[in-house]
């Protein structure tokens, strides 16, 4: 059970499972199946900024309060009311929501139940691991409504499944159900209950060094796409940032004393 909850606007909540250093970022606009409006995008960005600054959070789990959907993407009803100038002005706010999740410094796990389409799937793709259950339906159908994935999908999906497979999925705009999504690598874990399994995975991650977790994530993210030699230099910099930390000293001491480490987190 979460030990505290903080609201960010009307549509986003952060629950802190303090005992295990796990935070739950909850998309909470159930009447609209979590369609991302301007207000909701602002709230996602604000929640991510708060989480990024909280050194006590070792893992963040992205979940939904809606029984039918993780997130159905951009609020197209709101978008339909925009002039071209308003759409241009709104773009940095929309981007801020997706980059907020993508740039969280700690490991992130998405728990996908029901529809995760368009921007909703891009929020999941912005996480390090995607857990889904049998109700999951994922896809990037933007070209079917005259736009393209704009929350990172054209960049994150090819990195996840390869260029040709991503091209087929984006160009056909097709929606993929859970079993095929797992087979194609669109999601990583299939579970009976996505949220329960995602929180359990987060708890298993969170027992480890917070300095190690953040630097391992940083090395993997920064090294992606580099040639091997450059990637190894990124890894070496991250190793150095970890090797002389209090966490490394505590980890070695705890190992030798055959006890559980008490991570200082610095």
Tab-separated table of C-alpha atoms in Angstrom:
chain	number	residue	atom	x	y	z
A	1	UNK	CA	0.000	0.000	0.000
A	2	UNK	CA	1.246	3.511	-0.765
A	3	UNK	CA	2.241	5.517	2.294
A	4	UNK	CA	1.560	8.991	0.848
A	5	UNK	CA	0.042	10.662	-2.199
A	6	UNK	CA	0.721	14.034	-3.787
A	7	UNK	CA	-1.499	15.558	-6.471
A	8	UNK	CA	-0.187	17.421	-9.490
A	9	UNK	CA	-3.201	19.207	-10.874
A	10	UNK	CA	-6.440	17.340	-11.388
A	11	UNK	CA	-5.170	14.447	-13.473
A	12	UNK	CA	-1.842	13.194	-12.073
A	13	UNK	CA	-0.857	11.741	-8.713
A	14	UNK	CA	2.413	10.521	-7.244
A	15	UNK	CA	2.174	7.786	-4.637
A	16	UNK	CA	5.241	7.058	-2.587
A	17	UNK	CA	5.762	3.502	-1.404
A	18	UNK	CA	8.355	4.784	1.031
A	19	UNK	CA	9.333	1.486	2.604
A	20	UNK	CA	10.697	0.254	-0.703
A	21	UNK	CA	11.816	3.596	-2.173
A	22	UNK	CA	9.326	3.152	-5.035
A	23	UNK	CA	7.201	5.959	-6.461
A	24	UNK	CA	4.071	5.405	-8.516
A	25	UNK	CA	3.287	8.049	-11.142
A	26	UNK	CA	-0.462	7.654	-11.722
A	27	UNK	CA	-2.267	8.878	-14.834
A	28	UNK	CA	-5.618	9.818	-13.332
A	29	UNK	CA	-8.030	11.172	-15.918
A	30	UNK	CA	-10.341	8.149	-16.027
A	31	UNK	CA	-13.330	9.809	-17.702
A	32	UNK	CA	-11.201	10.528	-20.772
A	33	UNK	CA	-9.247	7.236	-20.653
A	34	UNK	CA	-6.215	9.348	-19.726
A	35	UNK	CA	-6.182	11.302	-22.988
A	36	UNK	CA	-3.383	13.817	-22.519
A	37	UNK	CA	-4.772	17.352	-22.494
A	38	UNK	CA	-2.635	20.451	-22.089
A	39	UNK	CA	-3.396	20.556	-18.369
A	40	UNK	CA	-2.515	16.893	-17.965
A	41	UNK	CA	0.744	17.338	-19.914
A	42	UNK	CA	1.728	20.192	-17.589
A	43	UNK	CA	0.992	17.973	-14.599
A	44	UNK	CA	3.019	15.039	-15.940
A	45	UNK	CA	5.975	17.352	-16.493
A	46	UNK	CA	5.674	18.822	-12.998
A	47	UNK	CA	5.385	15.404	-11.381
A	48	UNK	CA	8.469	14.175	-13.250
A	49	UNK	CA	10.455	17.243	-12.170
A	50	UNK	CA	9.555	16.531	-8.545
A	51	UNK	CA	10.469	12.858	-8.869
A	52	UNK	CA	13.779	13.632	-10.562
A	53	UNK	CA	14.743	15.853	-7.629
A	54	UNK	CA	13.774	13.283	-4.976
A	55	UNK	CA	16.899	11.293	-4.124
A	56	UNK	CA	14.872	8.907	-1.973
A	57	UNK	CA	13.082	7.492	-5.037
A	58	UNK	CA	15.018	4.587	-6.520
A	59	UNK	CA	12.390	3.359	-9.019
A	60	UNK	CA	9.329	4.987	-10.601
A	61	UNK	CA	6.353	2.951	-11.851
A	62	UNK	CA	4.012	4.575	-14.387
A	63	UNK	CA	0.412	3.370	-13.907
A	64	UNK	CA	-3.183	4.268	-14.747
A	65	UNK	CA	-6.288	4.644	-12.608
A	66	UNK	CA	-8.558	3.713	-15.550
A	67	UNK	CA	-9.880	0.162	-15.844
A	68	UNK	CA	-9.914	0.176	-19.650
A	69	UNK	CA	-6.856	2.139	-20.647
A	70	UNK	CA	-3.310	2.996	-19.714
A	71	UNK	CA	-3.537	6.080	-21.945
A	72	UNK	CA	-5.196	6.626	-25.329
A	73	UNK	CA	-2.807	9.369	-26.381
A	74	UNK	CA	-3.332	13.050	-27.099
A	75	UNK	CA	-6.684	14.661	-26.330
A	76	UNK	CA	-7.914	14.949	-29.932
A	77	UNK	CA	-11.091	16.753	-28.868
A	78	UNK	CA	-8.948	19.511	-27.401
A	79	UNK	CA	-6.621	19.452	-30.402
A	80	UNK	CA	-9.586	19.857	-32.768
A	81	UNK	CA	-10.353	23.211	-31.135
A	82	UNK	CA	-6.814	24.576	-31.666
A	83	UNK	CA	-5.795	27.054	-34.314
A	84	UNK	CA	-2.431	26.430	-35.966
A	85	UNK	CA	-0.884	29.094	-33.733
A	86	UNK	CA	-2.332	27.476	-30.599
A	87	UNK	CA	-1.004	24.078	-31.678
A	88	UNK	CA	2.481	25.561	-32.093
A	89	UNK	CA	2.294	27.183	-28.647
A	90	UNK	CA	1.113	23.924	-27.049
A	91	UNK	CA	3.885	21.797	-28.558
A	92	UNK	CA	6.596	22.484	-25.915
A	93	UNK	CA	4.102	21.602	-23.171
A	94	UNK	CA	3.234	18.300	-24.853
A	95	UNK	CA	6.906	17.487	-25.393
A	96	UNK	CA	7.623	18.297	-21.774
A	97	UNK	CA	5.370	15.459	-20.603
A	98	UNK	CA	7.132	12.817	-22.702
A	99	UNK	CA	10.670	14.052	-22.092
A	100	UNK	CA	9.846	14.338	-18.394
A	101	UNK	CA	9.246	10.578	-18.234
A	102	UNK	CA	12.100	9.771	-20.618
A	103	UNK	CA	14.644	11.772	-18.631
A	104	UNK	CA	13.768	10.485	-15.164
A	105	UNK	CA	17.183	9.580	-13.716
A	106	UNK	CA	16.083	6.448	-11.878
A	107	UNK	CA	14.868	3.162	-13.459
A	108	UNK	CA	11.283	3.364	-14.698
A	109	UNK	CA	8.680	0.651	-15.270
A	110	UNK	CA	5.413	1.100	-17.181
A	111	UNK	CA	2.388	-0.985	-16.148
A	112	UNK	CA	0.161	-1.261	-19.236
A	113	UNK	CA	-3.441	-2.338	-18.742
A	114	UNK	CA	-5.861	-1.871	-21.638
A	115	UNK	CA	-5.216	0.608	-24.440
A	116	UNK	CA	-1.804	2.281	-24.761
A	117	UNK	CA	-2.091	4.082	-28.067
A	118	UNK	CA	-0.257	6.962	-29.706
A	119	UNK	CA	1.070	9.235	-27.006
A	120	UNK	CA	-0.014	6.685	-24.423
A	121	UNK	CA	2.293	4.067	-25.894
A	122	UNK	CA	5.016	6.714	-26.196
A	123	UNK	CA	4.800	7.318	-22.442
A	124	UNK	CA	5.331	3.585	-21.948
A	125	UNK	CA	8.179	3.533	-24.492
A	126	UNK	CA	9.834	6.312	-22.489
A	127	UNK	CA	10.205	3.877	-19.588
A	128	UNK	CA	13.039	1.359	-19.240
A	129	UNK	CA	10.805	-1.719	-18.914
A	130	UNK	CA	7.197	-2.265	-20.021
A	131	UNK	CA	5.030	-4.741	-18.106
A	132	UNK	CA	1.638	-5.565	-19.632
A	133	UNK	CA	-1.274	-7.870	-18.963
A	134	UNK	CA	-3.605	-9.732	-21.311
A	135	UNK	CA	-5.861	-6.701	-21.802
A	136	UNK	CA	-3.055	-4.614	-23.313
A	137	UNK	CA	-3.450	-3.172	-26.808
A	138	UNK	CA	-0.557	-1.025	-27.996
A	139	UNK	CA	0.273	0.925	-31.125
A	140	UNK	CA	1.214	4.180	-32.799
A	141	UNK	CA	-1.796	4.974	-35.018
A	142	UNK	CA	-0.970	8.657	-35.620
A	143	UNK	CA	-0.710	8.494	-39.431
A	144	UNK	CA	-4.338	7.327	-39.528
A	145	UNK	CA	-5.406	10.754	-38.221
A	146	UNK	CA	-3.005	12.795	-40.311
A	147	UNK	CA	-0.090	13.291	-37.917
A	148	UNK	CA	3.021	11.340	-36.903
A	149	UNK	CA	4.195	10.040	-33.533
A	150	UNK	CA	5.467	13.155	-31.781
A	151	UNK	CA	6.198	11.986	-28.252
A	152	UNK	CA	9.348	10.078	-29.141
A	153	UNK	CA	7.759	7.155	-30.971
A	154	UNK	CA	9.694	7.447	-34.236
A	155	UNK	CA	12.951	7.326	-32.255
A	156	UNK	CA	12.161	5.008	-29.343
A	157	UNK	CA	10.324	2.265	-31.245
A	158	UNK	CA	13.131	1.574	-33.778
A	159	UNK	CA	15.611	1.417	-30.915
A	160	UNK	CA	13.400	-1.160	-29.226
A	161	UNK	CA	12.369	-3.412	-32.133
A	162	UNK	CA	14.512	-2.419	-35.123
A	163	UNK	CA	13.927	-0.083	-38.038
A	164	UNK	CA	11.908	-2.338	-40.357
A	165	UNK	CA	9.532	-3.624	-37.690
A	166	UNK	CA	8.981	-0.099	-36.372
A	167	UNK	CA	8.320	1.133	-39.914
A	168	UNK	CA	5.657	-1.523	-40.475
A	169	UNK	CA	3.930	-0.667	-37.214
A	170	UNK	CA	4.024	3.108	-37.731
A	171	UNK	CA	3.088	3.047	-41.428
A	172	UNK	CA	0.150	0.636	-41.006
A	173	UNK	CA	-1.052	2.360	-37.793
A	174	UNK	CA	-2.128	-1.034	-36.555
A	175	UNK	CA	-2.982	-1.882	-32.973
A	176	UNK	CA	-1.245	-4.884	-31.438
A	177	UNK	CA	-2.721	-7.107	-28.731
A	178	UNK	CA	-0.766	-8.361	-25.743
A	179	UNK	CA	0.551	-11.738	-26.934
A	180	UNK	CA	1.841	-10.400	-30.246
A	181	UNK	CA	3.183	-7.288	-28.521
A	182	UNK	CA	5.314	-9.491	-26.288
A	183	UNK	CA	6.452	-11.574	-29.259
A	184	UNK	CA	7.486	-8.459	-31.203
A	185	UNK	CA	9.240	-6.891	-28.217
A	186	UNK	CA	6.786	-4.012	-27.888
A	187	UNK	CA	6.392	-4.985	-24.236
A	188	UNK	CA	8.874	-6.862	-22.076
A	189	UNK	CA	6.863	-8.812	-19.505
A	190	UNK	CA	3.359	-10.320	-19.669
A	191	UNK	CA	1.709	-10.713	-16.276
A	192	UNK	CA	-1.692	-11.555	-14.830
A	193	UNK	CA	-1.867	-8.070	-13.333
A	194	UNK	CA	0.369	-5.407	-14.864
A	195	UNK	CA	0.418	-3.002	-11.917
A	196	UNK	CA	1.079	-5.702	-9.309
A	197	UNK	CA	3.916	-7.182	-11.343
A	198	UNK	CA	5.401	-3.765	-12.164
A	199	UNK	CA	5.451	-2.787	-8.493
A	200	UNK	CA	6.985	-6.147	-7.576
A	201	UNK	CA	9.685	-5.671	-10.228
A	202	UNK	CA	10.298	-2.152	-8.921
A	203	UNK	CA	10.716	-3.494	-5.403
A	204	UNK	CA	13.304	-6.008	-6.627
A	205	UNK	CA	15.216	-3.232	-8.373
A	206	UNK	CA	14.969	-0.823	-5.434
A	207	UNK	CA	16.981	-3.005	-3.040
A	208	UNK	CA	20.074	-2.114	-5.049
A	209	UNK	CA	22.356	0.916	-4.828
A	210	UNK	CA	20.550	4.105	-5.874
A	211	UNK	CA	23.832	5.588	-7.103
A	212	UNK	CA	24.537	2.415	-9.061
A	213	UNK	CA	21.039	2.314	-10.539
A	214	UNK	CA	21.106	5.919	-11.728
A	215	UNK	CA	24.607	5.676	-13.174
A	216	UNK	CA	23.895	2.344	-14.878
A	217	UNK	CA	20.806	3.903	-16.495
A	218	UNK	CA	22.791	6.976	-17.513
A	219	UNK	CA	25.501	4.829	-19.108
A	220	UNK	CA	22.987	2.745	-21.063
A	221	UNK	CA	21.030	5.788	-22.243
A	222	UNK	CA	24.064	7.896	-23.220
A	223	UNK	CA	25.868	4.978	-24.819
A	224	UNK	CA	22.966	3.974	-27.046
A	225	UNK	CA	23.813	4.533	-30.691
A	226	UNK	CA	27.505	5.203	-30.097
A	227	UNK	CA	30.220	3.008	-31.514
A	228	UNK	CA	31.664	0.497	-29.053
A	229	UNK	CA	34.789	2.481	-28.191
A	230	UNK	CA	32.801	5.660	-27.448
A	231	UNK	CA	30.240	3.645	-25.505
A	232	UNK	CA	32.937	2.145	-23.319
A	233	UNK	CA	34.175	5.653	-22.499
A	234	UNK	CA	30.635	6.576	-21.406
A	235	UNK	CA	30.584	3.456	-19.242
A	236	UNK	CA	33.978	4.290	-17.726
A	237	UNK	CA	32.791	7.772	-16.745
A	238	UNK	CA	29.713	6.275	-15.098
A	239	UNK	CA	31.873	3.659	-13.350
A	240	UNK	CA	34.121	6.388	-11.932
A	241	UNK	CA	31.097	8.335	-10.707
A	242	UNK	CA	29.967	5.214	-8.840
A	243	UNK	CA	33.240	3.655	-7.701
A	244	UNK	CA	34.146	6.490	-5.324
A	245	UNK	CA	30.653	6.908	-3.874
A	246	UNK	CA	29.407	6.128	-0.395
A	247	UNK	CA	27.218	3.428	-1.930
A	248	UNK	CA	30.249	1.553	-3.266
A	249	UNK	CA	31.961	1.686	0.134
A	250	UNK	CA	28.799	0.479	1.870
A	251	UNK	CA	28.185	-2.260	-0.704
A	252	UNK	CA	31.663	-3.733	-0.259
A	253	UNK	CA	31.488	-3.459	3.554
A	254	UNK	CA	28.054	-5.113	3.659
A	255	UNK	CA	29.207	-7.933	1.369
A	256	UNK	CA	32.190	-8.687	3.588
A	257	UNK	CA	30.106	-8.494	6.761
A	258	UNK	CA	27.426	-10.729	5.191
A	259	UNK	CA	24.677	-8.203	5.922
A	260	UNK	CA	22.187	-6.204	3.869
A	261	UNK	CA	23.576	-2.841	2.751
A	262	UNK	CA	22.170	0.401	4.096
A	263	UNK	CA	22.703	2.618	1.096
A	264	UNK	CA	23.647	6.257	1.780
A	265	UNK	CA	22.512	7.102	-1.768
A	266	UNK	CA	25.504	9.308	-2.490
